[in-house]
Tab-separated table of C-alpha atoms in Angstrom:
chain	number	residue	atom	x	y	z
A	1217	UNK	CA	8.016	11.125	26.392
A	1218	UNK	CA	5.354	8.514	27.190
A	1219	UNK	CA	6.053	4.792	27.045
A	1220	UNK	CA	3.811	4.556	23.958
A	1221	UNK	CA	5.789	7.304	22.210
A	1222	UNK	CA	9.077	5.658	23.172
A	1223	UNK	CA	7.962	2.323	21.728
A	1224	UNK	CA	6.778	4.000	18.511
A	1225	UNK	CA	10.094	5.803	18.158
A	1226	UNK	CA	12.090	2.636	18.855
A	1227	UNK	CA	10.193	0.583	16.257
A	1228	UNK	CA	10.476	3.406	13.725
A	1229	UNK	CA	14.220	3.737	14.157
A	1230	UNK	CA	14.892	-0.023	14.252
A	1231	UNK	CA	13.733	-0.722	10.686
A	1232	UNK	CA	16.638	-1.032	8.269
A	1233	UNK	CA	15.631	-0.032	4.746
A	1234	UNK	CA	17.509	-1.626	1.836
A	1235	UNK	CA	19.698	0.860	-0.005
A	1236	UNK	CA	17.751	0.697	-3.273
A	1237	UNK	CA	14.499	1.477	-1.459
A	1238	UNK	CA	16.132	4.324	0.455
A	1239	UNK	CA	17.182	5.845	-2.886
A	1240	UNK	CA	13.631	5.573	-4.182
A	1241	UNK	CA	12.378	7.214	-0.971
A	1242	UNK	CA	14.666	10.196	-1.477
A	1243	UNK	CA	13.431	10.565	-5.043
A	1244	UNK	CA	9.822	10.353	-3.854
A	1245	UNK	CA	10.384	13.117	-1.323
A	1246	UNK	CA	11.949	15.307	-4.003
A	1247	UNK	CA	8.877	14.735	-6.193
A	1248	UNK	CA	6.446	15.408	-3.376
A	1249	UNK	CA	5.059	11.873	-3.725
A	1250	UNK	CA	4.841	10.952	-0.029
A	1251	UNK	CA	6.083	7.347	0.337
A	1252	UNK	CA	4.926	4.841	2.921
A	1253	UNK	CA	7.120	4.708	6.012
A	1254	UNK	CA	9.877	2.121	6.230
A	1255	UNK	CA	7.984	0.338	9.011
A	1256	UNK	CA	4.857	-0.005	6.900
A	1257	UNK	CA	6.928	-1.055	3.905
A	1258	UNK	CA	8.629	-3.771	5.934
A	1259	UNK	CA	5.268	-5.113	7.089
A	1260	UNK	CA	4.035	-5.201	3.493
A	1261	UNK	CA	7.157	-7.165	2.567
A	1262	UNK	CA	6.472	-9.677	5.346
A	1263	UNK	CA	2.891	-10.196	4.119
A	1264	UNK	CA	4.156	-10.665	0.568
A	1265	UNK	CA	6.733	-13.201	1.739
A	1266	UNK	CA	4.362	-15.071	4.052
A	1267	UNK	CA	1.775	-15.502	1.302
A	1268	UNK	CA	4.385	-16.414	-1.344
A	1269	UNK	CA	2.743	-13.745	-3.516
A	1270	UNK	CA	3.101	-14.172	-7.256
A	1271	UNK	CA	0.661	-11.532	-8.498
A	1272	UNK	CA	0.370	-8.093	-6.880
A	1273	UNK	CA	-1.528	-4.968	-7.849
A	1274	UNK	CA	-0.768	-1.564	-6.397
A	1275	UNK	CA	-3.117	1.428	-6.527
A	1276	UNK	CA	-0.848	4.448	-6.265
A	1277	UNK	CA	2.719	4.080	-7.543
A	1278	UNK	CA	4.470	7.146	-6.194
A	1279	UNK	CA	8.179	6.813	-6.918
A	1280	UNK	CA	8.127	3.055	-6.372
A	1281	UNK	CA	8.845	2.756	-2.636
A	1282	UNK	CA	5.888	0.539	-1.704
A	1283	UNK	CA	6.278	-1.516	-4.874
A	1284	UNK	CA	9.937	-2.184	-4.113
A	1285	UNK	CA	9.066	-3.259	-0.565
A	1286	UNK	CA	6.442	-5.681	-1.913
A	1287	UNK	CA	8.889	-7.169	-4.419
A	1288	UNK	CA	11.538	-7.324	-1.693
A	1289	UNK	CA	9.252	-9.758	0.101
A	1290	UNK	CA	8.046	-11.554	-3.019
A	1291	UNK	CA	11.016	-12.020	-5.388
A	1292	UNK	CA	8.967	-14.131	-7.817
A	1293	UNK	CA	5.951	-11.830	-8.008
A	1294	UNK	CA	4.767	-9.698	-10.906
A	1295	UNK	CA	3.699	-6.208	-9.828
A	1296	UNK	CA	1.011	-4.232	-11.642
A	1297	UNK	CA	1.026	-0.611	-10.508
A	1298	UNK	CA	-1.479	2.135	-11.335
A	1299	UNK	CA	-0.995	5.901	-11.133
A	1300	UNK	CA	-2.492	8.860	-12.974
A	1301	UNK	CA	0.718	10.900	-12.682
A	1302	UNK	CA	3.145	10.120	-15.562
A	1303	UNK	CA	5.961	11.775	-13.609
A	1304	UNK	CA	5.465	9.346	-10.723
A	1305	UNK	CA	5.447	6.349	-13.044
A	1306	UNK	CA	8.635	7.561	-14.729
A	1307	UNK	CA	10.315	7.904	-11.335
A	1308	UNK	CA	9.156	4.419	-10.350
A	1309	UNK	CA	10.503	2.942	-13.585
A	1310	UNK	CA	13.861	4.498	-12.769
A	1311	UNK	CA	13.743	3.168	-9.195
A	1312	UNK	CA	12.948	-0.364	-10.375
A	1313	UNK	CA	15.682	-0.211	-13.022
A	1314	UNK	CA	18.252	0.972	-10.465
A	1315	UNK	CA	17.157	-1.888	-8.189
A	1316	UNK	CA	17.696	-4.291	-11.114
A	1317	UNK	CA	14.118	-5.495	-11.063
A	1318	UNK	CA	13.557	-7.293	-14.390
A	1319	UNK	CA	11.120	-5.499	-16.699
A	1320	UNK	CA	9.092	-8.715	-16.906
A	1321	UNK	CA	8.186	-8.357	-13.229
A	1322	UNK	CA	6.549	-4.940	-13.518
A	1323	UNK	CA	3.554	-3.591	-15.405
A	1324	UNK	CA	2.862	0.141	-15.330
A	1325	UNK	CA	-0.621	1.500	-16.046
A	1326	UNK	CA	-1.227	5.227	-16.493
A	1327	UNK	CA	-4.740	6.254	-15.543
A	1328	UNK	CA	-7.175	6.998	-12.772
A	1329	UNK	CA	-7.782	3.999	-10.549
A	1330	UNK	CA	-11.557	4.499	-10.751
A	1331	UNK	CA	-11.338	3.959	-14.518
A	1332	UNK	CA	-8.749	1.169	-14.512
A	1333	UNK	CA	-9.907	-1.091	-11.680
A	1334	UNK	CA	-13.271	-2.131	-13.168
A	1335	UNK	CA	-11.347	-3.624	-16.114
A	1336	UNK	CA	-9.007	-5.767	-13.995
A	1337	UNK	CA	-9.663	-9.484	-13.669
A	1338	UNK	CA	-11.586	-10.647	-10.618
A	1339	UNK	CA	-9.928	-12.965	-8.063
A	1340	UNK	CA	-6.585	-12.771	-9.913
A	1341	UNK	CA	-4.196	-11.269	-7.357
A	1342	UNK	CA	-2.545	-12.427	-4.160
A	1343	UNK	CA	-2.152	-8.894	-2.794
A	1344	UNK	CA	-3.782	-5.551	-3.551
A	1345	UNK	CA	-2.206	-2.455	-2.001
A	1346	UNK	CA	-4.418	0.648	-1.834
A	1347	UNK	CA	-2.489	3.917	-1.477
A	1348	UNK	CA	-4.150	6.585	-3.621
A	1349	UNK	CA	-6.869	9.229	-3.430
A	1350	UNK	CA	-7.795	8.729	0.237
A	1351	UNK	CA	-11.195	10.291	-0.317
A	1352	UNK	CA	-11.989	7.270	-2.526
A	1353	UNK	CA	-10.495	4.643	-0.210
A	1354	UNK	CA	-13.826	2.862	0.381
A	1355	UNK	CA	-14.384	2.338	-3.354
A	1356	UNK	CA	-10.798	1.226	-3.922
A	1357	UNK	CA	-10.893	-1.297	-1.095
A	1358	UNK	CA	-14.141	-2.674	-2.476
A	1359	UNK	CA	-12.419	-3.163	-5.817
A	1360	UNK	CA	-9.410	-4.667	-4.042
A	1361	UNK	CA	-11.537	-7.271	-2.298
A	1362	UNK	CA	-13.004	-8.204	-5.673
A	1363	UNK	CA	-9.583	-8.505	-7.284
A	1364	UNK	CA	-7.851	-10.694	-4.687
A	1365	UNK	CA	-8.178	-14.452	-4.710
A	1366	UNK	CA	-9.793	-16.289	-1.801
A	1367	UNK	CA	-7.292	-16.010	1.032
A	1368	UNK	CA	-5.636	-13.017	-0.627
A	1369	UNK	CA	-4.800	-9.802	1.200
A	1370	UNK	CA	-5.705	-6.151	0.744
A	1371	UNK	CA	-3.246	-3.747	2.355
A	1372	UNK	CA	-4.218	-0.152	3.154
A	1373	UNK	CA	-1.470	2.111	4.510
A	1374	UNK	CA	-2.112	5.511	6.151
A	1375	UNK	CA	-5.375	4.364	7.771
A	1376	UNK	CA	-4.506	6.197	10.993
A	1377	UNK	CA	-3.480	9.306	9.010
A	1378	UNK	CA	-2.660	11.251	12.149
A	1379	UNK	CA	-6.295	12.181	12.866
A	1380	UNK	CA	-8.407	9.025	12.975
A	1381	UNK	CA	-7.884	8.644	16.710
A	1382	UNK	CA	-8.913	12.255	17.338
A	1383	UNK	CA	-12.685	12.271	18.029
A	1384	UNK	CA	-12.851	15.957	17.127
A	1385	UNK	CA	-11.574	15.401	13.558
A	1386	UNK	CA	-14.503	15.251	11.125
A	1387	UNK	CA	-12.956	15.943	7.732
A	1388	UNK	CA	-13.966	13.772	4.775
A	1389	UNK	CA	-10.750	11.742	4.576
A	1390	UNK	CA	-10.661	10.983	8.308
A	1391	UNK	CA	-14.328	9.983	8.219
A	1392	UNK	CA	-13.688	7.684	5.249
A	1393	UNK	CA	-10.872	5.899	7.081
A	1394	UNK	CA	-12.988	5.552	10.221
A	1395	UNK	CA	-15.830	4.050	8.191
A	1396	UNK	CA	-13.419	1.638	6.498
A	1397	UNK	CA	-11.990	0.475	9.815
A	1398	UNK	CA	-15.417	0.021	11.404
A	1399	UNK	CA	-16.939	-1.827	8.462
A	1400	UNK	CA	-14.035	-4.209	7.954
A	1401	UNK	CA	-13.765	-5.055	11.658
A	1402	UNK	CA	-17.409	-6.152	11.577
A	1403	UNK	CA	-17.348	-7.902	8.195
A	1404	UNK	CA	-17.642	-11.720	8.014
A	1405	UNK	CA	-15.980	-11.601	4.587
A	1406	UNK	CA	-12.523	-10.666	5.874
A	1407	UNK	CA	-10.111	-11.145	8.737
A	1408	UNK	CA	-8.939	-7.643	9.629
A	1409	UNK	CA	-5.977	-6.345	11.616
A	1410	UNK	CA	-4.722	-2.808	12.204
A	1411	UNK	CA	-1.036	-2.144	12.762
A	1412	UNK	CA	-0.224	1.176	14.470
A	1413	UNK	CA	3.326	1.361	13.133
A	1414	UNK	CA	4.144	4.491	11.169
A	1415	UNK	CA	1.033	5.963	9.600
A	1416	UNK	CA	-0.890	2.758	10.223
A	1417	UNK	CA	-1.563	-0.298	8.075
A	1418	UNK	CA	-4.872	-2.111	7.661
A	1419	UNK	CA	-4.548	-5.757	6.613
A	1420	UNK	CA	-7.582	-7.541	5.218
A	1421	UNK	CA	-7.429	-11.228	4.343
A	1422	UNK	CA	-10.429	-12.586	2.508
A	1423	UNK	CA	-12.142	-15.730	3.743
A	1424	UNK	CA	-13.165	-18.524	1.384
A	1425	UNK	CA	-15.965	-17.420	-0.899
């Protein structure tokens, strides 16, 4: 095992996931709704806490794992979460209820993100998390940057998706993630950082408009 692999394994195994999030993870795996890794979830929680987030929107609900991590870091936030799968939203509702998250702190929207996002209010959110339809990630991030306030953050998990670093990989999803990473690193509109933990996490903080 290389030193890089040993470090990755150590960081992966060091994260302690709260029990209510671990339950939601198990439910997600049973549903086939792949959740973000615990390491990525913990980083999302840190961003939510550091920004004192009060308004969060999540594109891709799954069974509620990423949403619970965000609320773990931002106990006063209201989370709006979008998914086109009613079964996923039902599982997330159950996960939030079991975690004793008040109903007033969650808003569930059933629908395709491409249809819902254009109707959301501009510059109204502290954090936007993009974790749905990877082939549409460029469009969703563009919407996310429109929806966050100045100084707000767009979080994009899975940006390394196991193949981005492989120069031979040319599939549509890998190419979309590569384009996203290249464009945001060169953009004067955001401060961008890539975390290699888990499946990768892109963090984009908007500069003053």
